[in-house]
């Protein structure tokens, strides 16, 4: 088990569009560590760039809600359709202490690869659809703060500044993740 450092708002890697995963060998170790990291932080979703890796993959575990039983692993995922609209209060492990009401499609048609490289296509709704869209945003360099009105952003400006300053400090000491050899 290895808990990784979570990268916070202000770090350049969280503004990058992540690269597709091409090499699936040895990916389990990274996924295991990402799950450890997400559970340790009490999160329900975690994208690879949130632990400093430029890779198009993320994990979700909403099994506590009884909507689904198993945690999800989504690699090279793409939203290929969406329907409806709803509001929901979202938090983010990279923006600790900030919760924002975000409007998104209610259900999505999503295609993705498993850790074995197999493609699937499924429709997700409810919290699963919400979490997938949040993580896909991360892999495109987008935050929940980009999805709210400018006027609402004013209310969290000082929190964001603090997180950004802390994030700059963290990036100075962050070690390169060399243990994942793919
Ligand atoms: Zn997030």
Tab-separated table of C-alpha atoms and ligand atoms in Angstrom:
chain	number	residue	atom	x	y	z
A	1	UNK	CA	0.000	0.000	0.000
A	2	UNK	CA	1.232	3.422	-0.830
A	3	UNK	CA	-0.571	6.671	-0.305
A	4	UNK	CA	0.509	9.292	-2.819
A	5	UNK	CA	0.570	13.069	-2.423
A	6	UNK	CA	-2.499	14.778	-3.822
A	7	UNK	CA	-1.708	17.705	-6.095
A	8	UNK	CA	-3.633	20.887	-5.344
A	9	UNK	CA	-5.191	23.734	-7.296
A	10	UNK	CA	-2.456	25.959	-8.707
A	11	UNK	CA	-0.170	23.166	-9.877
A	12	UNK	CA	0.453	23.207	-13.646
A	13	UNK	CA	-0.243	19.484	-14.132
A	14	UNK	CA	-3.888	20.065	-13.200
A	15	UNK	CA	-4.256	22.432	-16.158
A	16	UNK	CA	-2.875	19.910	-18.660
A	17	UNK	CA	-4.862	17.764	-21.063
A	18	UNK	CA	-3.745	14.273	-20.072
A	19	UNK	CA	-2.135	11.849	-22.508
A	20	UNK	CA	-3.847	8.595	-23.503
A	21	UNK	CA	-2.742	5.423	-21.726
A	22	UNK	CA	-1.038	3.129	-24.243
A	23	UNK	CA	0.812	0.739	-21.998
A	24	UNK	CA	-1.408	-1.344	-19.711
A	25	UNK	CA	1.310	-3.587	-18.293
A	26	UNK	CA	2.084	-2.726	-14.712
A	27	UNK	CA	-0.862	-0.388	-14.378
A	28	UNK	CA	-2.351	-2.346	-11.431
A	29	UNK	CA	0.262	-1.051	-9.054
A	30	UNK	CA	-0.561	2.542	-9.898
A	31	UNK	CA	-4.303	1.854	-9.624
A	32	UNK	CA	-3.828	0.178	-6.212
A	33	UNK	CA	-1.902	3.187	-4.958
A	34	UNK	CA	-4.506	5.565	-6.354
A	35	UNK	CA	-7.266	3.679	-4.494
A	36	UNK	CA	-5.224	3.811	-1.264
A	37	UNK	CA	-4.756	7.548	-1.788
A	38	UNK	CA	-8.418	8.212	-2.539
A	39	UNK	CA	-9.689	6.214	0.476
A	40	UNK	CA	-7.153	7.851	2.782
A	41	UNK	CA	-8.433	11.268	1.656
A	42	UNK	CA	-12.105	10.225	1.935
A	43	UNK	CA	-12.746	10.961	-1.727
A	44	UNK	CA	-15.103	9.256	-4.181
A	45	UNK	CA	-13.033	9.963	-7.289
A	46	UNK	CA	-9.405	10.570	-8.232
A	47	UNK	CA	-7.787	11.409	-11.570
A	48	UNK	CA	-4.173	10.528	-12.429
A	49	UNK	CA	-3.070	14.155	-12.715
A	50	UNK	CA	-4.306	14.709	-9.157
A	51	UNK	CA	-1.406	12.512	-8.071
A	52	UNK	CA	0.987	14.174	-10.507
A	53	UNK	CA	0.761	11.779	-13.459
A	54	UNK	CA	-0.028	12.915	-16.991
A	55	UNK	CA	-2.199	9.921	-17.904
A	56	UNK	CA	-5.799	9.660	-19.055
A	57	UNK	CA	-7.252	7.520	-16.279
A	58	UNK	CA	-9.300	7.897	-13.131
A	59	UNK	CA	-11.000	5.858	-10.441
A	60	UNK	CA	-14.336	6.223	-8.674
A	61	UNK	CA	-15.842	4.469	-5.682
A	62	UNK	CA	-19.439	5.271	-4.833
A	63	UNK	CA	-20.249	1.799	-3.488
A	64	UNK	CA	-21.362	3.387	-0.191
A	65	UNK	CA	-24.413	4.797	-2.009
A	66	UNK	CA	-25.695	1.356	-3.072
A	67	UNK	CA	-26.112	2.673	-6.622
A	68	UNK	CA	-23.296	0.305	-7.578
A	69	UNK	CA	-21.319	-2.314	-5.694
A	70	UNK	CA	-17.864	-2.189	-7.223
A	71	UNK	CA	-15.328	0.599	-7.552
A	72	UNK	CA	-14.794	1.835	-11.118
A	73	UNK	CA	-11.591	2.119	-13.140
A	74	UNK	CA	-11.877	4.231	-16.286
A	75	UNK	CA	-9.012	4.463	-18.749
A	76	UNK	CA	-9.010	6.664	-21.877
A	77	UNK	CA	-12.653	7.499	-21.187
A	78	UNK	CA	-14.744	9.693	-23.429
A	79	UNK	CA	-18.234	11.119	-22.977
A	80	UNK	CA	-19.996	10.392	-26.261
A	81	UNK	CA	-23.460	11.649	-25.384
A	82	UNK	CA	-25.426	13.296	-22.594
A	83	UNK	CA	-28.972	14.051	-21.523
A	84	UNK	CA	-30.801	16.260	-19.054
A	85	UNK	CA	-29.428	18.754	-16.581
A	86	UNK	CA	-29.140	18.875	-12.806
A	87	UNK	CA	-27.418	20.756	-9.986
A	88	UNK	CA	-25.290	19.155	-7.314
A	89	UNK	CA	-22.837	20.324	-4.635
A	90	UNK	CA	-19.382	19.082	-5.590
A	91	UNK	CA	-16.195	18.990	-3.570
A	92	UNK	CA	-12.723	18.274	-4.921
A	93	UNK	CA	-9.672	16.687	-3.290
A	94	UNK	CA	-7.497	19.245	-5.104
A	95	UNK	CA	-9.487	22.183	-3.691
A	96	UNK	CA	-9.899	21.207	-0.033
A	97	UNK	CA	-12.650	22.907	1.940
A	98	UNK	CA	-14.480	24.269	-1.109
A	99	UNK	CA	-17.910	22.964	-2.173
A	100	UNK	CA	-19.606	24.396	-5.246
A	101	UNK	CA	-22.985	23.910	-6.852
A	102	UNK	CA	-22.320	22.771	-10.413
A	103	UNK	CA	-24.813	22.234	-13.243
A	104	UNK	CA	-24.117	19.225	-15.463
A	105	UNK	CA	-25.987	16.756	-17.683
A	106	UNK	CA	-27.984	14.215	-15.653
A	107	UNK	CA	-26.937	11.148	-17.592
A	108	UNK	CA	-24.064	10.390	-19.922
A	109	UNK	CA	-23.113	7.851	-22.523
A	110	UNK	CA	-19.530	6.912	-21.720
A	111	UNK	CA	-16.938	4.750	-23.435
A	112	UNK	CA	-13.741	3.676	-21.739
A	113	UNK	CA	-11.104	1.001	-21.364
A	114	UNK	CA	-10.606	-1.322	-18.408
A	115	UNK	CA	-7.210	-2.038	-16.840
A	116	UNK	CA	-6.926	-4.915	-19.352
A	117	UNK	CA	-7.460	-2.550	-22.255
A	118	UNK	CA	-10.984	-3.819	-23.082
A	119	UNK	CA	-13.420	-1.204	-24.374
A	120	UNK	CA	-16.919	-0.789	-22.909
A	121	UNK	CA	-19.719	1.668	-23.534
A	122	UNK	CA	-22.386	2.338	-20.906
A	123	UNK	CA	-24.955	4.874	-19.814
A	124	UNK	CA	-24.433	6.332	-16.346
A	125	UNK	CA	-26.756	8.533	-14.323
A	126	UNK	CA	-26.987	9.874	-10.777
A	127	UNK	CA	-23.840	10.172	-8.699
A	128	UNK	CA	-21.812	7.962	-11.073
A	129	UNK	CA	-22.495	10.317	-14.010
A	130	UNK	CA	-21.682	13.292	-11.799
A	131	UNK	CA	-18.385	11.835	-10.599
A	132	UNK	CA	-17.319	10.726	-14.098
A	133	UNK	CA	-17.909	14.221	-15.490
A	134	UNK	CA	-15.944	15.764	-12.608
A	135	UNK	CA	-12.956	13.454	-13.245
A	136	UNK	CA	-13.079	13.857	-17.033
A	137	UNK	CA	-12.918	17.600	-16.411
A	138	UNK	CA	-9.713	17.035	-14.408
A	139	UNK	CA	-8.126	15.105	-17.281
A	140	UNK	CA	-8.960	18.057	-19.549
A	141	UNK	CA	-7.451	20.571	-17.127
A	142	UNK	CA	-10.824	21.866	-15.926
A	143	UNK	CA	-11.890	22.508	-12.303
A	144	UNK	CA	-15.284	22.986	-10.664
A	145	UNK	CA	-14.303	26.638	-10.197
A	146	UNK	CA	-14.343	26.984	-14.008
A	147	UNK	CA	-17.938	25.765	-14.093
A	148	UNK	CA	-19.497	28.453	-11.902
A	149	UNK	CA	-20.435	32.082	-12.516
A	150	UNK	CA	-17.676	34.715	-12.200
A	151	UNK	CA	-19.687	36.422	-9.459
A	152	UNK	CA	-19.801	33.221	-7.374
A	153	UNK	CA	-16.064	32.814	-7.813
A	154	UNK	CA	-15.542	36.037	-5.871
A	155	UNK	CA	-16.767	34.343	-2.698
A	156	UNK	CA	-14.023	31.718	-2.786
A	157	UNK	CA	-11.214	33.936	-4.101
A	158	UNK	CA	-9.277	34.025	-0.820
A	159	UNK	CA	-9.564	30.247	-0.279
A	160	UNK	CA	-8.294	29.663	-3.814
A	161	UNK	CA	-5.358	32.019	-3.269
A	162	UNK	CA	-4.358	30.156	-0.103
A	163	UNK	CA	-4.579	26.746	-1.774
A	164	UNK	CA	-2.592	28.055	-4.747
A	165	UNK	CA	0.174	29.380	-2.502
A	166	UNK	CA	0.347	26.079	-0.614
A	167	UNK	CA	0.364	24.180	-3.911
A	168	UNK	CA	3.394	26.192	-5.151
A	169	UNK	CA	5.289	25.187	-2.012
A	170	UNK	CA	4.340	21.523	-2.407
A	171	UNK	CA	5.468	21.408	-6.036
A	172	UNK	CA	8.990	22.447	-4.980
A	173	UNK	CA	9.425	19.380	-2.822
A	174	UNK	CA	7.358	16.868	-4.759
A	175	UNK	CA	9.318	13.820	-5.805
A	176	UNK	CA	9.169	12.456	-9.310
A	177	UNK	CA	7.000	9.391	-9.468
A	178	UNK	CA	9.508	6.912	-10.782
A	179	UNK	CA	8.042	3.787	-9.235
A	180	UNK	CA	5.500	3.374	-12.055
A	181	UNK	CA	7.380	2.019	-15.011
A	182	UNK	CA	5.031	2.599	-17.914
B	1	LIG	ZN1	-11.740	17.101	-8.235
